[in-house]
Short mmCIF file of C-alpha atoms in Angstrom, two decimals:
data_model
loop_
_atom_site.label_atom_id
_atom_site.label_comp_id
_atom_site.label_asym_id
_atom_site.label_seq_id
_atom_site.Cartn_x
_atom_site.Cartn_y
_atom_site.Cartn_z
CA UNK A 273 39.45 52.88 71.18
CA UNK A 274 42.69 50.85 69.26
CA UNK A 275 43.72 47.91 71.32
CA UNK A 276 47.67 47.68 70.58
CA UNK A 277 50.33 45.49 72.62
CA UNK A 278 47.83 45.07 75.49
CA UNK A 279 47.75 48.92 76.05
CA UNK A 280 44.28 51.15 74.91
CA UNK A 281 44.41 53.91 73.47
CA UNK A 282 41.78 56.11 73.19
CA UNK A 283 41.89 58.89 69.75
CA UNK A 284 39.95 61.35 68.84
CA UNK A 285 38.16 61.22 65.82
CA UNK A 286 37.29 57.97 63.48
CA UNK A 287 40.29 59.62 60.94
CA UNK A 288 42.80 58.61 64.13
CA UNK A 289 41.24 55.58 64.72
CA UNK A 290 41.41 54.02 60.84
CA UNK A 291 45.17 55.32 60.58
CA UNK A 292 45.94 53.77 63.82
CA UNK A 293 44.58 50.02 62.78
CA UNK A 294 46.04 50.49 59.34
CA UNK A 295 49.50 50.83 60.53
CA UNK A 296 48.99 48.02 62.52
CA UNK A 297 47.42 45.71 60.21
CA UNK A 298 50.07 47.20 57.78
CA UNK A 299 53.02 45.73 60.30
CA UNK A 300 51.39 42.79 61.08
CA UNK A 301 51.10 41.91 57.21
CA UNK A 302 54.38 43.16 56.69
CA UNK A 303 55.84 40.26 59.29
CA UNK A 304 53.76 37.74 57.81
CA UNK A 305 54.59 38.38 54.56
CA UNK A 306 58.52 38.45 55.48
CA UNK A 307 58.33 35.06 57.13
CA UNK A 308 56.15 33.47 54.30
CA UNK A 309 59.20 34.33 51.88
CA UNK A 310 61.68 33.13 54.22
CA UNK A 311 59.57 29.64 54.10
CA UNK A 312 59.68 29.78 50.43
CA UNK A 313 63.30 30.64 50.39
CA UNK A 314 64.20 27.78 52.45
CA UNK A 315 61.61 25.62 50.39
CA UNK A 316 63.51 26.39 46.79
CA UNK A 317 67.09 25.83 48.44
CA UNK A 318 66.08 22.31 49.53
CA UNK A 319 64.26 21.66 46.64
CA UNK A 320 67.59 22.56 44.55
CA UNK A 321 69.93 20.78 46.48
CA UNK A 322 67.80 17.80 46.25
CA UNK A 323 67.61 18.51 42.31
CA UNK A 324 71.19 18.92 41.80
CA UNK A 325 72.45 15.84 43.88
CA UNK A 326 70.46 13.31 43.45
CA UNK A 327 69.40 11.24 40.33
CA UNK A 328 68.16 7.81 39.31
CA UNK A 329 69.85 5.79 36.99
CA UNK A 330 67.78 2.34 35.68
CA UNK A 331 69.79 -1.46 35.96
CA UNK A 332 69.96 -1.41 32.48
CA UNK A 333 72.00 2.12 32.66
CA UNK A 334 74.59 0.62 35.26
CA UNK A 335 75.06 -2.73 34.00
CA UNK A 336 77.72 -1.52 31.28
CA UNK A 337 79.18 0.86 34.09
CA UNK A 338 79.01 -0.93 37.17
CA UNK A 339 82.91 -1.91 36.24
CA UNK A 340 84.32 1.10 36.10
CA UNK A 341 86.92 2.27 38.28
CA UNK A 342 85.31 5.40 39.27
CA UNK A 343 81.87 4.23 40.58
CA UNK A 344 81.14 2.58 43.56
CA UNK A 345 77.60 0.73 44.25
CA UNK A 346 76.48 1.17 48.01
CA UNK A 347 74.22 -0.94 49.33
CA UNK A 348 72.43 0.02 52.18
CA UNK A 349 69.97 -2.84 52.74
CA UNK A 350 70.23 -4.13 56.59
CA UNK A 351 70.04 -8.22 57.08
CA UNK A 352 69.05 -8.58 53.74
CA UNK A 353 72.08 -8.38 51.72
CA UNK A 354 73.60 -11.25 54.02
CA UNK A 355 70.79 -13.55 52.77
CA UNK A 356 69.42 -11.89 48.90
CA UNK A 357 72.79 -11.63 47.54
CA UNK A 358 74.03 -8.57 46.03
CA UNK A 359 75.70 -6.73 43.22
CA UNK A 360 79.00 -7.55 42.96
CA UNK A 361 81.80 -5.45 44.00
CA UNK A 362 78.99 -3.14 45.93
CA UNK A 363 80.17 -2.02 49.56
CA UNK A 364 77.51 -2.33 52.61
CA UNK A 365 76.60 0.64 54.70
CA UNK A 366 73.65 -0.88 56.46
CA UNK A 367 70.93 2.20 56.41
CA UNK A 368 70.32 1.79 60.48
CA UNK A 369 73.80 3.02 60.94
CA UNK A 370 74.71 4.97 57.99
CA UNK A 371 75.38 8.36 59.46
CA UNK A 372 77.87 7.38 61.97
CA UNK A 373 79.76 5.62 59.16
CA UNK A 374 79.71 8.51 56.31
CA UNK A 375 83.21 9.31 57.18
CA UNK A 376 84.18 5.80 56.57
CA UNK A 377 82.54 5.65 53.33
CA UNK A 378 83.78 8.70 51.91
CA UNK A 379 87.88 7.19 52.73
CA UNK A 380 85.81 3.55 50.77
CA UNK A 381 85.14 5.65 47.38
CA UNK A 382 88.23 8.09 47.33
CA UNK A 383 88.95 8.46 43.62
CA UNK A 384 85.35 7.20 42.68
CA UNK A 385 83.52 10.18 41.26
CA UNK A 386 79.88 8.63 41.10
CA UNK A 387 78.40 6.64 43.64
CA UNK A 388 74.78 4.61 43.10
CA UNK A 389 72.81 4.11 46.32
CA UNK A 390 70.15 0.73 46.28
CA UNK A 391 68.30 -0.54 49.01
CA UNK A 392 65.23 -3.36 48.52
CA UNK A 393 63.17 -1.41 46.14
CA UNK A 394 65.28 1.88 46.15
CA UNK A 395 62.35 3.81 47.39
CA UNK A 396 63.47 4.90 51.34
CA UNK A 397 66.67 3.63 52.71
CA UNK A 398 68.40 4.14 49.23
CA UNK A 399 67.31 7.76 48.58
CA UNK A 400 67.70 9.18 52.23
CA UNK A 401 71.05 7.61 52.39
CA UNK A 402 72.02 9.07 49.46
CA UNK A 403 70.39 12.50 50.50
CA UNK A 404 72.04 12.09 53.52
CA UNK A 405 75.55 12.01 51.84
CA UNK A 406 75.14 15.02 49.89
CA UNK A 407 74.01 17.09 52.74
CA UNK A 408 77.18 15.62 54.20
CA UNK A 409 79.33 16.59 51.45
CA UNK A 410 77.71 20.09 51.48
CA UNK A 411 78.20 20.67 54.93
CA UNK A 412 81.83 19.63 54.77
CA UNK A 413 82.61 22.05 52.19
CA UNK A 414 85.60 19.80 51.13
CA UNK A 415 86.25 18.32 47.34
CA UNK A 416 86.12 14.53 47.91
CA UNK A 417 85.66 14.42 44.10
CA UNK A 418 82.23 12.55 44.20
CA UNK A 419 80.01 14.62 41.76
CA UNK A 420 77.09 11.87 41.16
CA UNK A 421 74.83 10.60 43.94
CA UNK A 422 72.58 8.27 42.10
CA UNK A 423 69.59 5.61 43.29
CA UNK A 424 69.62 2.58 41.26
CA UNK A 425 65.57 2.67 39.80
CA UNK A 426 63.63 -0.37 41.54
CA UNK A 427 66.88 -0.93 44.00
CA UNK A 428 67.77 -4.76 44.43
CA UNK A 429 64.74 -6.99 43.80
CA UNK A 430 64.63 -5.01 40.08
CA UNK A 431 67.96 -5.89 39.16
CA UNK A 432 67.57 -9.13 40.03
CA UNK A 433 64.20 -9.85 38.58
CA UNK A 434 65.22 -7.94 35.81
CA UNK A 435 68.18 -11.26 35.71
CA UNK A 436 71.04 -9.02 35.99
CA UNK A 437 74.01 -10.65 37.17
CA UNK A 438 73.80 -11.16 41.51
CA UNK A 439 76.56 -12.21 44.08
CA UNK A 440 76.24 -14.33 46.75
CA UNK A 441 79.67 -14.62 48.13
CA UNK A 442 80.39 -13.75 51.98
CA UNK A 443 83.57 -11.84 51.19
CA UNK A 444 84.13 -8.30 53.02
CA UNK A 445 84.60 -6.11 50.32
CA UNK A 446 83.08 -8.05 47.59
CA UNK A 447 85.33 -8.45 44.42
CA UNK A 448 83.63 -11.76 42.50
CA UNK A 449 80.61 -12.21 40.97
CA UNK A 450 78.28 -15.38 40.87
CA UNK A 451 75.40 -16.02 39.85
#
């Protein structure tokens, strides 16, 4: 006797009986083995998309660039940037509402073609805000001509123990720079 799909079937012979169980084990392996590459696909995709989009670049790196026209510094601490200071000329996107305002930022940095994300320490809100921007951009399917998503390597509190240059005017966007 085979049990298949809740029905029994009774065959002759033990020949029957192995073929039977071998084409079933043979379909059930088969389906397995389709959704285990599927995984895997889906897997390497993410994996690449995170690869391609998004890189760190040190303090030291962005000090020389920061005043370029085409890159724009996001900060995406919460409170903290009110308090801390910032980098000068760096726009707020607070990370607790980031995703409603990704439309917003993407009119902020038209013409900028590389955008640095920092939070605190650069090691949550700055990456998945970041991430979250690229998925954006994918998704959108629309040149907005931003090519680099970077994280700035040790976010805020590294460039400013690090004594790189911090702002701590109250102006909405920032354009000075004190120390």
């Amino acid at each position: 006797m085979v049990k298949e799909e809740g029905r029994i079937l009774h065959l002759k012979g033990n020949k029957k009986k192995k073929e039977k169980k071998r084409k079933i084990q043979s379909l059930v392996l088969f389906r397995s083995g389709q959704e285990k590459g599927a995984q895997r696909n889906r897997a390497k995709i993410l994996a690449k998309r995170m690869a391609q989009t998004i890189s760190y670049i040190t303090g030291s790196q962005l000090l020389p660039l920061k005043r370029l026209p085409n890159i724009a510094i996001i900060d995406v601490r919460d409170d903290e940037r009110s308090y801390d200071g910032h980098i000068a000329g760096s726009l707020h996107y607070a990370s607790g509402t980031f995703t409603d305002k990704i439309s917003n930022l993407i009119q902020d940095v038209k013409g900028k073609d590389t955008l640095v994300f920092h939070c605190a320490l650069s090691q949550v809100r700055g990456p998945t805000c970041a991430r979250r921007l690229a998925y954006h951009l994918e998704e959108m399917k629309e040149d907005t001509g931003i090519k680099n998503i970077l994280v700035l390597e040790r976010g805020f509190n590294g460039w400013e123990a690090s004594g790189r240059p911090v702002c701590r005017c109250t102006d909405i966007p920032c354009k000075g720079e004190t120390a």
